[in-house]
Amino acid sequence: MVAGRGSVWLLVVVIVGAGCFERCGAQLPIPARTDGFVWGTSPAPAWGGAVVVEAFFDPVCPDSRDAWPPLQKAAQHYGAARVAVVVHLFPLPYHSNAFIACRSIHTVNKINASAVYPLLEKFFKYQEGYYNQPTYTKSRATVVDEITNNLVAPIIGEANLAAYKSGFNDSQSDQATRISFKYGCARGVTGTPYFFVNGMPLGDSGSPVDYNKWISTLDPLVGKM
Ligand SMILES: *[C@@H]1O[C@H](CO)[C@@H](O)[C@H](O)[C@H]1NC(C)=O
Ligand SMILES: *[C@@H]1O[C@H](CO)[C@@H](O)[C@H](O)[C@H]1NC(C)=O
């Protein structure tokens, strides 16, 4: 009787265990390089050498747009040697054009890495035209064309447009954008903007953090270096 109950429990444990392995065991794709774009002209942040602020942004999210200027100002205040900023793209599923926007930035990165931040800022500036409502009746092809002609072309130049168009279509830019999304998911990102300071999630994530809050967060850390 006791042994019988034991085997039933063993069976339950095995079944539950197998279910978990099936759900959580799949290995996420490991990118060849860490995800994210380092801001500024400094070399990549030396892990441990500077305070590292990571920001997860969706280029068509208004709160991400509003979060960027105060973070940029705070980063400038300390300088890249003391505070390094890395932006990760995180396309939110409820923003219809977010994946296209992120893919566009990944494509431009392959052509000219210096154009990444100018393009991200261009998305922020004109994002209202790419919200769900104003693009509701537009085809995906139309939105892709509008982004190409209105946002990308002025930044990378007409000469690079053919390379951009084929890069946007290829599987590499699709994969890079999926990895950005999965990377955010793996770190528990649930919305944008979402911030990590030295790897720790910031409590204010989900809404913009103002300049004074950045200073009060970063001052004690920078002072300890
Ligand atoms: C890359 O982009 C930057 C910023 O838009 C621009 O200043 C630079 O001239 C571009 N470089 C090339 C090789 O196109
Ligand atoms: C990109 O893909 C679309 C859909 O498959 C196709 O219509 C278009 O011609 C492609 N563009 C380029 C530049 O390859």
mmCIF file of N, CA, C and O in Angstrom, residues 82-149:
data_model
loop_
_atom_site.group_PDB
_atom_site.id
_atom_site.type_symbol
_atom_site.label_atom_id
_atom_site.label_comp_id
_atom_site.label_asym_id
_atom_site.label_seq_id
_atom_site.Cartn_x
_atom_site.Cartn_y
_atom_site.Cartn_z
ATOM 1 N N ARG A 82 32.154 57.383 -17.216
ATOM 2 C CA ARG A 82 31.574 57.065 -15.897
ATOM 3 C C ARG A 82 30.214 56.393 -16.003
ATOM 4 O O ARG A 82 29.864 55.548 -15.180
ATOM 5 N N VAL A 83 29.414 56.821 -16.998
ATOM 6 C CA VAL A 83 28.096 56.201 -17.189
ATOM 7 C C VAL A 83 27.960 55.792 -18.656
ATOM 8 O O VAL A 83 27.999 56.640 -19.546
ATOM 9 N N ALA A 84 27.848 54.512 -18.879
ATOM 10 C CA ALA A 84 27.670 54.002 -20.237
ATOM 11 C C ALA A 84 26.193 53.662 -20.439
ATOM 12 O O ALA A 84 25.543 53.151 -19.530
ATOM 13 N N VAL A 85 25.696 53.998 -21.620
ATOM 14 C CA VAL A 85 24.286 53.726 -21.924
ATOM 15 C C VAL A 85 24.193 52.736 -23.085
ATOM 16 O O VAL A 85 24.856 52.901 -24.107
ATOM 17 N N VAL A 86 23.405 51.715 -22.887
ATOM 18 C CA VAL A 86 23.154 50.735 -23.940
ATOM 19 C C VAL A 86 21.646 50.676 -24.160
ATOM 20 O O VAL A 86 20.881 50.502 -23.200
ATOM 21 N N VAL A 87 21.226 50.867 -25.398
ATOM 22 C CA VAL A 87 19.800 50.760 -25.704
ATOM 23 C C VAL A 87 19.525 49.407 -26.370
ATOM 24 O O VAL A 87 20.228 49.002 -27.296
ATOM 25 N N HIS A 88 18.529 48.730 -25.848
ATOM 26 C CA HIS A 88 18.030 47.503 -26.466
ATOM 27 C C HIS A 88 16.685 47.838 -27.104
ATOM 28 O O HIS A 88 15.870 48.559 -26.507
ATOM 29 N N LEU A 89 16.454 47.283 -28.274
ATOM 30 C CA LEU A 89 15.146 47.494 -28.904
ATOM 31 C C LEU A 89 14.197 46.409 -28.416
ATOM 32 O O LEU A 89 14.568 45.245 -28.324
ATOM 33 N N PHE A 90 12.988 46.834 -28.092
ATOM 34 C CA PHE A 90 11.997 45.864 -27.606
ATOM 35 C C PHE A 90 10.654 46.153 -28.268
ATOM 36 O O PHE A 90 9.922 47.051 -27.854
ATOM 37 N N PRO A 91 10.354 45.410 -29.349
ATOM 38 C CA PRO A 91 9.099 45.671 -30.077
ATOM 39 C C PRO A 91 7.883 45.138 -29.309
ATOM 40 O O PRO A 91 7.749 43.929 -29.142
ATOM 41 N N LEU A 92 7.048 46.032 -28.842
ATOM 42 C CA LEU A 92 5.863 45.604 -28.084
ATOM 43 C C LEU A 92 4.809 45.041 -29.030
ATOM 44 O O LEU A 92 4.519 45.632 -30.076
ATOM 45 N N PRO A 93 4.231 43.901 -28.674
ATOM 46 C CA PRO A 93 3.297 43.232 -29.586
ATOM 47 C C PRO A 93 2.028 44.038 -29.873
ATOM 48 O O PRO A 93 1.389 43.832 -30.899
ATOM 49 N N TYR A 94 1.666 44.956 -28.963
ATOM 50 C CA TYR A 94 0.435 45.718 -29.190
ATOM 51 C C TYR A 94 0.678 47.006 -29.960
ATOM 52 O O TYR A 94 -0.214 47.815 -30.138
ATOM 53 N N HIS A 95 1.914 47.234 -30.410
ATOM 54 C CA HIS A 95 2.199 48.335 -31.345
ATOM 55 C C HIS A 95 2.439 47.694 -32.711
ATOM 56 O O HIS A 95 3.475 47.056 -32.941
ATOM 57 N N SER A 96 1.459 47.857 -33.616
ATOM 58 C CA SER A 96 1.475 47.111 -34.893
ATOM 59 C C SER A 96 2.759 47.279 -35.692
ATOM 60 O O SER A 96 3.153 46.374 -36.409
ATOM 61 N N ASN A 97 3.389 48.455 -35.599
ATOM 62 C CA ASN A 97 4.559 48.695 -36.446
ATOM 63 C C ASN A 97 5.887 48.616 -35.695
ATOM 64 O O ASN A 97 6.938 48.984 -36.237
ATOM 65 N N ALA A 98 5.835 48.125 -34.474
ATOM 66 C CA ALA A 98 7.051 48.098 -33.667
ATOM 67 C C ALA A 98 8.108 47.154 -34.227
ATOM 68 O O ALA A 98 9.293 47.475 -34.257
ATOM 69 N N PHE A 99 7.668 45.982 -34.705
ATOM 70 C CA PHE A 99 8.655 45.029 -35.234
ATOM 71 C C PHE A 99 9.328 45.594 -36.481
ATOM 72 O O PHE A 99 10.544 45.513 -36.651
ATOM 73 N N ILE A 100 8.526 46.231 -37.338
ATOM 74 C CA ILE A 100 9.069 46.852 -38.552
ATOM 75 C C ILE A 100 10.086 47.927 -38.172
ATOM 76 O O ILE A 100 11.165 48.024 -38.754
ATOM 77 N N ALA A 101 9.725 48.738 -37.173
ATOM 78 C CA ALA A 101 10.609 49.838 -36.760
ATOM 79 C C ALA A 101 11.930 49.292 -36.209
ATOM 80 O O ALA A 101 13.006 49.771 -36.570
ATOM 81 N N CYS A 102 11.838 48.274 -35.365
ATOM 82 C CA CYS A 102 13.063 47.696 -34.785
ATOM 83 C C CYS A 102 13.905 47.023 -35.862
ATOM 84 O O CYS A 102 15.130 47.138 -35.879
ATOM 85 N N ARG A 103 13.232 46.348 -36.780
ATOM 86 C CA ARG A 103 13.955 45.676 -37.862
ATOM 87 C C ARG A 103 14.660 46.696 -38.750
ATOM 88 O O ARG A 103 15.770 46.463 -39.238
ATOM 89 N N SER A 104 14.010 47.818 -38.946
ATOM 90 C CA SER A 104 14.589 48.896 -39.740
ATOM 91 C C SER A 104 15.898 49.376 -39.090
ATOM 92 O O SER A 104 16.912 49.570 -39.771
ATOM 93 N N ILE A 105 15.875 49.518 -37.780
ATOM 94 C CA ILE A 105 17.077 49.994 -37.073
ATOM 95 C C ILE A 105 18.185 48.937 -37.121
ATOM 96 O O ILE A 105 19.355 49.252 -37.344
ATOM 97 N N HIS A 106 17.828 47.666 -36.952
ATOM 98 C CA HIS A 106 18.840 46.605 -37.066
ATOM 99 C C HIS A 106 19.441 46.576 -38.472
ATOM 100 O O HIS A 106 20.637 46.332 -38.641
ATOM 101 N N THR A 107 18.607 46.821 -39.494
ATOM 102 C CA THR A 107 19.106 46.816 -40.871
ATOM 103 C C THR A 107 20.093 47.953 -41.087
ATOM 104 O O THR A 107 21.165 47.764 -41.669
ATOM 105 N N VAL A 108 19.727 49.131 -40.604
ATOM 106 C CA VAL A 108 20.604 50.297 -40.744
ATOM 107 C C VAL A 108 21.919 50.073 -39.997
ATOM 108 O O VAL A 108 22.990 50.455 -40.469
ATOM 109 N N ASN A 109 21.853 49.402 -38.874
ATOM 110 C CA ASN A 109 23.071 49.111 -38.104
ATOM 111 C C ASN A 109 24.096 48.343 -38.927
ATOM 112 O O ASN A 109 25.290 48.566 -38.813
ATOM 113 N N LYS A 110 23.606 47.449 -39.792
ATOM 114 C CA LYS A 110 24.518 46.651 -40.629
ATOM 115 C C LYS A 110 25.183 47.510 -41.703
ATOM 116 O O LYS A 110 26.273 47.213 -42.166
ATOM 117 N N ILE A 111 24.481 48.579 -42.111
ATOM 118 C CA ILE A 111 25.003 49.426 -43.179
ATOM 119 C C ILE A 111 25.929 50.499 -42.616
ATOM 120 O O ILE A 111 26.992 50.786 -43.149
ATOM 121 N N ASN A 112 25.511 51.114 -41.518
ATOM 122 C CA ASN A 112 26.291 52.188 -40.900
ATOM 123 C C ASN A 112 25.872 52.303 -39.430
ATOM 124 O O ASN A 112 24.831 52.871 -39.115
ATOM 125 N N ALA A 113 26.729 51.766 -38.552
ATOM 126 C CA ALA A 113 26.381 51.709 -37.131
ATOM 127 C C ALA A 113 26.173 53.108 -36.534
ATOM 128 O O ALA A 113 25.414 53.268 -35.578
ATOM 129 N N SER A 114 26.814 54.125 -37.110
ATOM 130 C CA SER A 114 26.641 55.488 -36.571
ATOM 131 C C SER A 114 25.266 56.046 -36.856
ATOM 132 O O SER A 114 24.904 57.103 -36.353
ATOM 133 N N ALA A 115 24.528 55.392 -37.723
ATOM 134 C CA ALA A 115 23.209 55.898 -38.083
ATOM 135 C C ALA A 115 22.111 55.354 -37.162
ATOM 136 O O ALA A 115 20.956 55.768 -37.250
ATOM 137 N N VAL A 116 22.463 54.442 -36.264
ATOM 138 C CA VAL A 116 21.454 53.812 -35.402
ATOM 139 C C VAL A 116 20.735 54.839 -34.522
ATOM 140 O O VAL A 116 19.500 54.900 -34.512
ATOM 141 N N TYR A 117 21.495 55.643 -33.800
ATOM 142 C CA TYR A 117 20.842 56.600 -32.900
ATOM 143 C C TYR A 117 20.121 57.720 -33.648
ATOM 144 O O TYR A 117 19.005 58.078 -33.260
ATOM 145 N N PRO A 118 20.728 58.272 -34.730
ATOM 146 C CA PRO A 118 19.947 59.253 -35.510
ATOM 147 C C PRO A 118 18.613 58.672 -35.996
ATOM 148 O O PRO A 118 17.589 59.356 -35.973
ATOM 149 N N LEU A 119 18.605 57.395 -36.396
ATOM 150 C CA LEU A 119 17.351 56.804 -36.872
ATOM 151 C C LEU A 119 16.382 56.574 -35.719
ATOM 152 O O LEU A 119 15.188 56.855 -35.840
ATOM 153 N N LEU A 120 16.885 56.095 -34.597
ATOM 154 C CA LEU A 120 16.006 55.901 -33.437
ATOM 155 C C LEU A 120 15.348 57.237 -33.062
ATOM 156 O O LEU A 120 14.142 57.303 -32.800
ATOM 157 N N GLU A 121 16.139 58.302 -33.079
ATOM 158 C CA GLU A 121 15.587 59.612 -32.721
ATOM 159 C C GLU A 121 14.581 60.097 -33.758
ATOM 160 O O GLU A 121 13.621 60.790 -33.431
ATOM 161 N N LYS A 122 14.817 59.724 -34.994
ATOM 162 C CA LYS A 122 13.868 60.078 -36.055
ATOM 163 C C LYS A 122 12.540 59.333 -35.835
ATOM 164 O O LYS A 122 11.461 59.894 -36.013
ATOM 165 N N PHE A 123 12.639 58.083 -35.463
ATOM 166 C CA PHE A 123 11.420 57.326 -35.128
ATOM 167 C C PHE A 123 10.687 58.004 -33.977
ATOM 168 O O PHE A 123 9.470 58.170 -34.024
ATOM 169 N N PHE A 124 11.430 58.401 -32.961
ATOM 170 C CA PHE A 124 10.785 59.058 -31.824
ATOM 171 C C PHE A 124 10.066 60.331 -32.286
ATOM 172 O O PHE A 124 8.937 60.595 -31.903
ATOM 173 N N LYS A 125 10.741 61.089 -33.140
ATOM 174 C CA LYS A 125 10.187 62.372 -33.569
ATOM 175 C C LYS A 125 8.908 62.216 -34.395
ATOM 176 O O LYS A 125 7.965 62.993 -34.249
ATOM 177 N N TYR A 126 8.898 61.192 -35.250
ATOM 178 C CA TYR A 126 7.756 61.049 -36.172
ATOM 179 C C TYR A 126 6.884 59.842 -35.847
ATOM 180 O O TYR A 126 6.073 59.412 -36.668
ATOM 181 N N GLN A 127 7.031 59.270 -34.671
ATOM 182 C CA GLN A 127 6.350 58.004 -34.351
ATOM 183 C C GLN A 127 4.830 58.096 -34.441
ATOM 184 O O GLN A 127 4.171 57.099 -34.715
ATOM 185 N N GLU A 128 4.267 59.303 -34.227
ATOM 186 C CA GLU A 128 2.804 59.418 -34.219
ATOM 187 C C GLU A 128 2.183 58.963 -35.539
ATOM 188 O O GLU A 128 1.064 58.469 -35.557
ATOM 189 N N GLY A 129 2.932 59.131 -36.629
ATOM 190 C CA GLY A 129 2.439 58.697 -37.936
ATOM 191 C C GLY A 129 2.399 57.182 -38.071
ATOM 192 O O GLY A 129 1.793 56.658 -39.007
ATOM 193 N N TYR A 130 3.066 56.482 -37.142
ATOM 194 C CA TYR A 130 3.151 55.020 -37.239
ATOM 195 C C TYR A 130 2.435 54.309 -36.091
ATOM 196 O O TYR A 130 2.638 53.134 -35.854
ATOM 197 N N TYR A 131 1.608 55.060 -35.374
ATOM 198 C CA TYR A 131 0.789 54.439 -34.334
ATOM 199 C C TYR A 131 -0.258 53.520 -34.985
ATOM 200 O O TYR A 131 -0.486 53.589 -36.203
ATOM 201 N N ASN A 132 -0.932 52.732 -34.177
ATOM 202 C CA ASN A 132 -1.922 51.775 -34.697
ATOM 203 C C ASN A 132 -3.034 52.468 -35.479
ATOM 204 O O ASN A 132 -3.403 52.050 -36.575
ATOM 205 N N GLN A 133 -3.594 53.541 -34.897
ATOM 206 C CA GLN A 133 -4.759 54.180 -35.496
ATOM 207 C C GLN A 133 -4.479 54.770 -36.890
ATOM 208 O O GLN A 133 -5.161 54.419 -37.850
ATOM 209 N N PRO A 134 -3.466 55.646 -37.036
ATOM 210 C CA PRO A 134 -3.233 56.248 -38.355
ATOM 211 C C PRO A 134 -2.779 55.249 -39.425
ATOM 212 O O PRO A 134 -2.842 55.564 -40.616
ATOM 213 N N THR A 135 -2.332 54.065 -39.036
ATOM 214 C CA THR A 135 -1.884 53.093 -40.050
ATOM 215 C C THR A 135 -2.858 51.929 -40.193
ATOM 216 O O THR A 135 -2.566 50.966 -40.902
ATOM 217 N N TYR A 136 -4.017 52.068 -39.544
ATOM 218 C CA TYR A 136 -4.965 50.947 -39.492
ATOM 219 C C TYR A 136 -5.352 50.432 -40.873
ATOM 220 O O TYR A 136 -5.430 49.224 -41.104
ATOM 221 N N THR A 137 -5.572 51.324 -41.824
ATOM 222 C CA THR A 137 -6.020 50.891 -43.149
ATOM 223 C C THR A 137 -4.860 50.752 -44.141
ATOM 224 O O THR A 137 -5.076 50.432 -45.311
ATOM 225 N N LYS A 138 -3.647 51.024 -43.681
ATOM 226 C CA LYS A 138 -2.502 50.929 -44.601
ATOM 227 C C LYS A 138 -1.962 49.505 -44.626
ATOM 228 O O LYS A 138 -1.967 48.808 -43.611
ATOM 229 N N SER A 139 -1.457 49.110 -45.796
ATOM 230 C CA SER A 139 -0.844 47.777 -45.878
ATOM 231 C C SER A 139 0.523 47.831 -45.225
ATOM 232 O O SER A 139 1.119 48.901 -45.046
ATOM 233 N N ARG A 140 1.012 46.651 -44.914
ATOM 234 C CA ARG A 140 2.349 46.541 -44.335
ATOM 235 C C ARG A 140 3.393 47.106 -45.307
ATOM 236 O O ARG A 140 4.322 47.803 -44.913
ATOM 237 N N ALA A 141 3.203 46.803 -46.608
ATOM 238 C CA ALA A 141 4.144 47.286 -47.629
ATOM 239 C C ALA A 141 4.191 48.813 -47.657
ATOM 240 O O ALA A 141 5.260 49.413 -47.806
ATOM 241 N N THR A 142 3.014 49.435 -47.492
ATOM 242 C CA THR A 142 2.963 50.896 -47.497
ATOM 243 C C THR A 142 3.721 51.474 -46.301
ATOM 244 O O THR A 142 4.490 52.423 -46.441
ATOM 245 N N VAL A 143 3.497 50.863 -45.142
ATOM 246 C CA VAL A 143 4.187 51.356 -43.938
ATOM 247 C C VAL A 143 5.703 51.190 -44.086
ATOM 248 O O VAL A 143 6.470 52.101 -43.787
ATOM 249 N N VAL A 144 6.124 50.027 -44.607
ATOM 250 C CA VAL A 144 7.562 49.781 -44.811
ATOM 251 C C VAL A 144 8.128 50.829 -45.774
ATOM 252 O O VAL A 144 9.191 51.404 -45.529
ATOM 253 N N ASP A 145 7.397 51.123 -46.848
ATOM 254 C CA ASP A 145 7.851 52.120 -47.829
ATOM 255 C C ASP A 145 7.939 53.507 -47.208
ATOM 256 O O ASP A 145 8.886 54.250 -47.455
ATOM 257 N N GLU A 146 6.924 53.858 -46.441
ATOM 258 C CA GLU A 146 6.926 55.184 -45.818
ATOM 259 C C GLU A 146 8.101 55.342 -44.863
ATOM 260 O O GLU A 146 8.755 56.386 -44.833
ATOM 261 N N ILE A 147 8.370 54.299 -44.092
ATOM 262 C CA ILE A 147 9.506 54.353 -43.170
ATOM 263 C C ILE A 147 10.808 54.474 -43.963
ATOM 264 O O ILE A 147 11.685 55.278 -43.642
ATOM 265 N N THR A 148 10.906 53.697 -45.038
ATOM 266 C CA THR A 148 12.118 53.733 -45.868
ATOM 267 C C THR A 148 12.355 55.131 -46.432
ATOM 268 O O THR A 148 13.450 55.684 -46.328
ATOM 269 N N ASN A 149 11.297 55.695 -47.022
ATOM 270 C CA ASN A 149 11.474 56.970 -47.720
ATOM 271 C C ASN A 149 11.522 58.173 -46.784
ATOM 272 O O ASN A 149 12.288 59.107 -47.018
#
